[in-house]
mmCIF file of C-alpha atoms in Angstrom:
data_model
loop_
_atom_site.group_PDB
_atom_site.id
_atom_site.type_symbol
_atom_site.label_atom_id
_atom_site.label_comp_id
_atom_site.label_asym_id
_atom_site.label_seq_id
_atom_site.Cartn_x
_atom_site.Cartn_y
_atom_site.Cartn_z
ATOM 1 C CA UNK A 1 118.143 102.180 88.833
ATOM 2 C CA UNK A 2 121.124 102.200 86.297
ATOM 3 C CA UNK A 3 120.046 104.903 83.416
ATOM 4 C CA UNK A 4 117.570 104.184 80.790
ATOM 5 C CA UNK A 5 119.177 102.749 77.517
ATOM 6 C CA UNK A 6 117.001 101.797 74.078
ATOM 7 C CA UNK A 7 113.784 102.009 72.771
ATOM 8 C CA UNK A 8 111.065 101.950 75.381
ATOM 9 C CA UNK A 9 106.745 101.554 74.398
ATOM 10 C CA UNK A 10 104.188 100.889 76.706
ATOM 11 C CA UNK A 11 100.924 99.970 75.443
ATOM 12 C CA UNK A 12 97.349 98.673 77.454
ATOM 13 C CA UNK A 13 94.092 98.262 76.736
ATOM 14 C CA UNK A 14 91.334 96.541 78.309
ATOM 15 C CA UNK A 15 87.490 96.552 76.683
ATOM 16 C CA UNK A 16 84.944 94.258 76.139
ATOM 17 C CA UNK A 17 81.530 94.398 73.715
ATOM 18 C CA UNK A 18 78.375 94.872 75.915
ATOM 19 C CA UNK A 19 75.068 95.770 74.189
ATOM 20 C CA UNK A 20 76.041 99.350 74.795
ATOM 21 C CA UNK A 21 78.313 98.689 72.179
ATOM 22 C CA UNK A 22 82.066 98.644 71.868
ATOM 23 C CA UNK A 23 83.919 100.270 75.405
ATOM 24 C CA UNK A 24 87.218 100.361 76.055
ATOM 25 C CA UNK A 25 90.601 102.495 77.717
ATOM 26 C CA UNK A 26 93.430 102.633 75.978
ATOM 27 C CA UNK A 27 97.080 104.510 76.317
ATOM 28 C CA UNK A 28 100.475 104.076 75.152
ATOM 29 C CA UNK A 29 103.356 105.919 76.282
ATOM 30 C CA UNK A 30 106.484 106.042 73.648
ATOM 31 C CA UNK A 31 109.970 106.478 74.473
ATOM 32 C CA UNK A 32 109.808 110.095 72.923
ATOM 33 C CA UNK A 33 107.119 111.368 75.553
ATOM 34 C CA UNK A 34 104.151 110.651 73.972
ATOM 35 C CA UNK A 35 101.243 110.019 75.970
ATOM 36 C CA UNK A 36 98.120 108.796 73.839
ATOM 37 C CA UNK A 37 94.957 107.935 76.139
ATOM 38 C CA UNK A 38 91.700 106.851 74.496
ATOM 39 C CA UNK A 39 88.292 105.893 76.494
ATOM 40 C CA UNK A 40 85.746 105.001 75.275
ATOM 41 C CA UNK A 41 82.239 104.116 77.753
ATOM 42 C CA UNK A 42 78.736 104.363 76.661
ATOM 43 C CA UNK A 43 77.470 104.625 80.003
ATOM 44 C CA UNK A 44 74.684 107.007 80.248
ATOM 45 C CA UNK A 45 75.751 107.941 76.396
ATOM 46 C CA UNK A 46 79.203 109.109 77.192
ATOM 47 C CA UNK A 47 80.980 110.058 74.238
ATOM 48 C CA UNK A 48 84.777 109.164 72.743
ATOM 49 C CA UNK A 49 87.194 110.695 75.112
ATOM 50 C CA UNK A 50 90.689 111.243 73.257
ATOM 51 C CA UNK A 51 94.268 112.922 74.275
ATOM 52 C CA UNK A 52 97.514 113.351 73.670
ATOM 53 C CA UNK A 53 100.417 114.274 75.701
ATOM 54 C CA UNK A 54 104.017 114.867 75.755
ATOM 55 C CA UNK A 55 105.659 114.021 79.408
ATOM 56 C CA UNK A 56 108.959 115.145 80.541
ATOM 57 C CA UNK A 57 112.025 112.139 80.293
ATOM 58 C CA UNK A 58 111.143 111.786 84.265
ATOM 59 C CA UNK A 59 108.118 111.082 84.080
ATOM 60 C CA UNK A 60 109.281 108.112 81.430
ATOM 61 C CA UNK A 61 111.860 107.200 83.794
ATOM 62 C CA UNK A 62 108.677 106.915 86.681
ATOM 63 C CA UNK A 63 106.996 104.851 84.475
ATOM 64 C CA UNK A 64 109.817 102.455 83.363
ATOM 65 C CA UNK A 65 110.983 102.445 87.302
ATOM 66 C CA UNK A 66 107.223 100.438 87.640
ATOM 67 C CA UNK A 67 107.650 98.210 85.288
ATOM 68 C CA UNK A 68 110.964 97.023 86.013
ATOM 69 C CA UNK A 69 110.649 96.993 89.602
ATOM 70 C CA UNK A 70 107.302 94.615 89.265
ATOM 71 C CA UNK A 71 108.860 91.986 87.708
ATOM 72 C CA UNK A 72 106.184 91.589 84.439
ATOM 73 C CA UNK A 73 109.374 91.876 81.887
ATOM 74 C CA UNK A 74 110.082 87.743 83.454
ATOM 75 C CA UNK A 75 106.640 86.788 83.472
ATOM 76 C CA UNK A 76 104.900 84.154 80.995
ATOM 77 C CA UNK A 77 101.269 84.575 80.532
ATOM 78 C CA UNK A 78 100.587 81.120 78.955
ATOM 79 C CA UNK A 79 98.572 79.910 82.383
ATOM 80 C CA UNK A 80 96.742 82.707 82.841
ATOM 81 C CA UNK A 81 93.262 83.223 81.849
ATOM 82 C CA UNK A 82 92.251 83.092 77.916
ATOM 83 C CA UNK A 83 89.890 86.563 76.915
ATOM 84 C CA UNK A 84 86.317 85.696 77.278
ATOM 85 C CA UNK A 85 83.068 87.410 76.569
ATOM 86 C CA UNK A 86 83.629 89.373 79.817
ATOM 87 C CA UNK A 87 86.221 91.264 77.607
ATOM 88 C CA UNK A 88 90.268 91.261 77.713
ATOM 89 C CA UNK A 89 93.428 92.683 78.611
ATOM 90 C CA UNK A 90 96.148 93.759 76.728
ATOM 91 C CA UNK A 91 99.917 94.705 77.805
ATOM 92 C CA UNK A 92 103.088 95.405 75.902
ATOM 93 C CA UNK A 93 105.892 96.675 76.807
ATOM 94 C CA UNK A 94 109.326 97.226 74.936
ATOM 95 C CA UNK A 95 112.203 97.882 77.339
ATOM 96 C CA UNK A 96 115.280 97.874 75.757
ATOM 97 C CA UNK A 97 115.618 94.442 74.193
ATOM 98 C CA UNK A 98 113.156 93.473 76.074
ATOM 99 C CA UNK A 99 109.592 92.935 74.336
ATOM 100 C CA UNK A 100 106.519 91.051 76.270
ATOM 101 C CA UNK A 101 102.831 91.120 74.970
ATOM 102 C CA UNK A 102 100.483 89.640 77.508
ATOM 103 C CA UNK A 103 96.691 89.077 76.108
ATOM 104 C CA UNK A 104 94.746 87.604 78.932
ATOM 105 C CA UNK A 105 90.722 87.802 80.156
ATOM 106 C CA UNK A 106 89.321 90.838 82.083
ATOM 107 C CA UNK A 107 89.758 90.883 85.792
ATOM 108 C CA UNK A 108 86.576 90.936 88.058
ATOM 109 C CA UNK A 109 87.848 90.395 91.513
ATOM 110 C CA UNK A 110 90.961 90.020 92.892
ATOM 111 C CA UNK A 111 89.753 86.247 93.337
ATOM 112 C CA UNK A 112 89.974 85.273 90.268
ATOM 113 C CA UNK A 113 93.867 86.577 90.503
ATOM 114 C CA UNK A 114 93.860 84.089 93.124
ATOM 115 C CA UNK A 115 92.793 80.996 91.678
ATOM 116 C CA UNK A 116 94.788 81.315 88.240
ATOM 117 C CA UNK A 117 96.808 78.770 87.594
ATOM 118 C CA UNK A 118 99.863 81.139 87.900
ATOM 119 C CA UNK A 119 98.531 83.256 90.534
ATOM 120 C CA UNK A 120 102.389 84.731 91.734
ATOM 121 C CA UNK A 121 102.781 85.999 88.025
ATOM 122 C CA UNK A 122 98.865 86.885 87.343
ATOM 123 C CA UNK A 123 98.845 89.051 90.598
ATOM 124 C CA UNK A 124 102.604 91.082 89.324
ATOM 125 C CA UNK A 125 100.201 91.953 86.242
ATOM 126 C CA UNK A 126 97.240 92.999 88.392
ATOM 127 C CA UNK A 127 98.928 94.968 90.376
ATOM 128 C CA UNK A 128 101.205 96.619 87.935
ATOM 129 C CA UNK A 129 97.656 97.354 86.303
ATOM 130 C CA UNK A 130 96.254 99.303 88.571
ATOM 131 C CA UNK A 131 99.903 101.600 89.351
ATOM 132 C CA UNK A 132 100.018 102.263 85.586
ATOM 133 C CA UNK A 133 96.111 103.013 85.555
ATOM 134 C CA UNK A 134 96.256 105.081 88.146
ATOM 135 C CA UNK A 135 99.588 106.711 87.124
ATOM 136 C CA UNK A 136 98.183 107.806 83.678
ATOM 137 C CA UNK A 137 94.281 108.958 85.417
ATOM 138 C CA UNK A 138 96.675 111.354 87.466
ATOM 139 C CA UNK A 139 98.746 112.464 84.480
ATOM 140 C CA UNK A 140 95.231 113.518 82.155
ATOM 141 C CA UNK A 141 93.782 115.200 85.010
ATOM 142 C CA UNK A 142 96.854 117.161 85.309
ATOM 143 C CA UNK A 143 97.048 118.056 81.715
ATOM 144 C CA UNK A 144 93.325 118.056 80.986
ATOM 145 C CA UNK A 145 89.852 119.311 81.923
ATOM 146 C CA UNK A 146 87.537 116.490 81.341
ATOM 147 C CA UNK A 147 84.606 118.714 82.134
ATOM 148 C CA UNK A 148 84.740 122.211 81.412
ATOM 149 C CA UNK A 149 83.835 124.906 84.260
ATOM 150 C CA UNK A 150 80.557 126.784 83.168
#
């Protein structure tokens, strides 16, 4: 990958309003190294989880080697889904000059990736999903005790 050049955000969230109230996950990564993660489930009374990171310029470079090699910066996201009462999705990413903000519905099965009206472009955004969910899960734990040892 030819080196890095501009400004470079990522931002997701996904959430919905249940009648446990307002739940979401939420992190952003900016091209400085910051690393904010928010989560927020009331299951079983869970509280407002919160952190903040600084990651080294590889760990950027990781991250912007995703989203460049999944092809998101050349989708559209005007045939997929519309946010429903089963919550929403939220992804923005500034690459350069690049800038794409994709606002589409939660994601129950990998069905209803399927039978989108723009399923090839839909599925690039699931899967890109779950790397950069995953990616960040690994990062906290690394950085972070969710649970402190008695």
């Amino acid at each position: 990958m030819e080196e890095a050049k501009g400004d470079f955000y990522v931002r997701y969230f996904t959430g919905h309003k249940g009648k446990s109230g307002s739940e979401f996950l939420e992190f952003e990564f900016t091209s400085q190294g910051r690393l904010r993660y928010a989560n927020n489930s009331n299951y079983r009374n869970d509280t407002l989880i919160r952190r903040e990171v600084y990651v080294s310029p590889i760990v950027l470079q990781e991250l912007r080697r995703m989203i460049v090699e999944s092809n998101i910066l050349k989708e559209d996201d005007s045939r997929w889904p519309e946010t429903n009462n089963a919550g929403k999705q939220e992804l923005e990413v500034v690459n350069g000059e690049q800038h794409i903000c994709f606002v589409t519905s939660k994601i129950g099965s990998f069905s209803e990736v399927q039978q989108c009206e723009d399923p090839e472009g839909f599925s690039a955004f699931y899967y890109l999903v779950q790397d950069l969910k995953a990616f960040v899960f690994s990062l906290i734990a690394l950085h972070f005790r969710v649970k402190p040892v008695s």
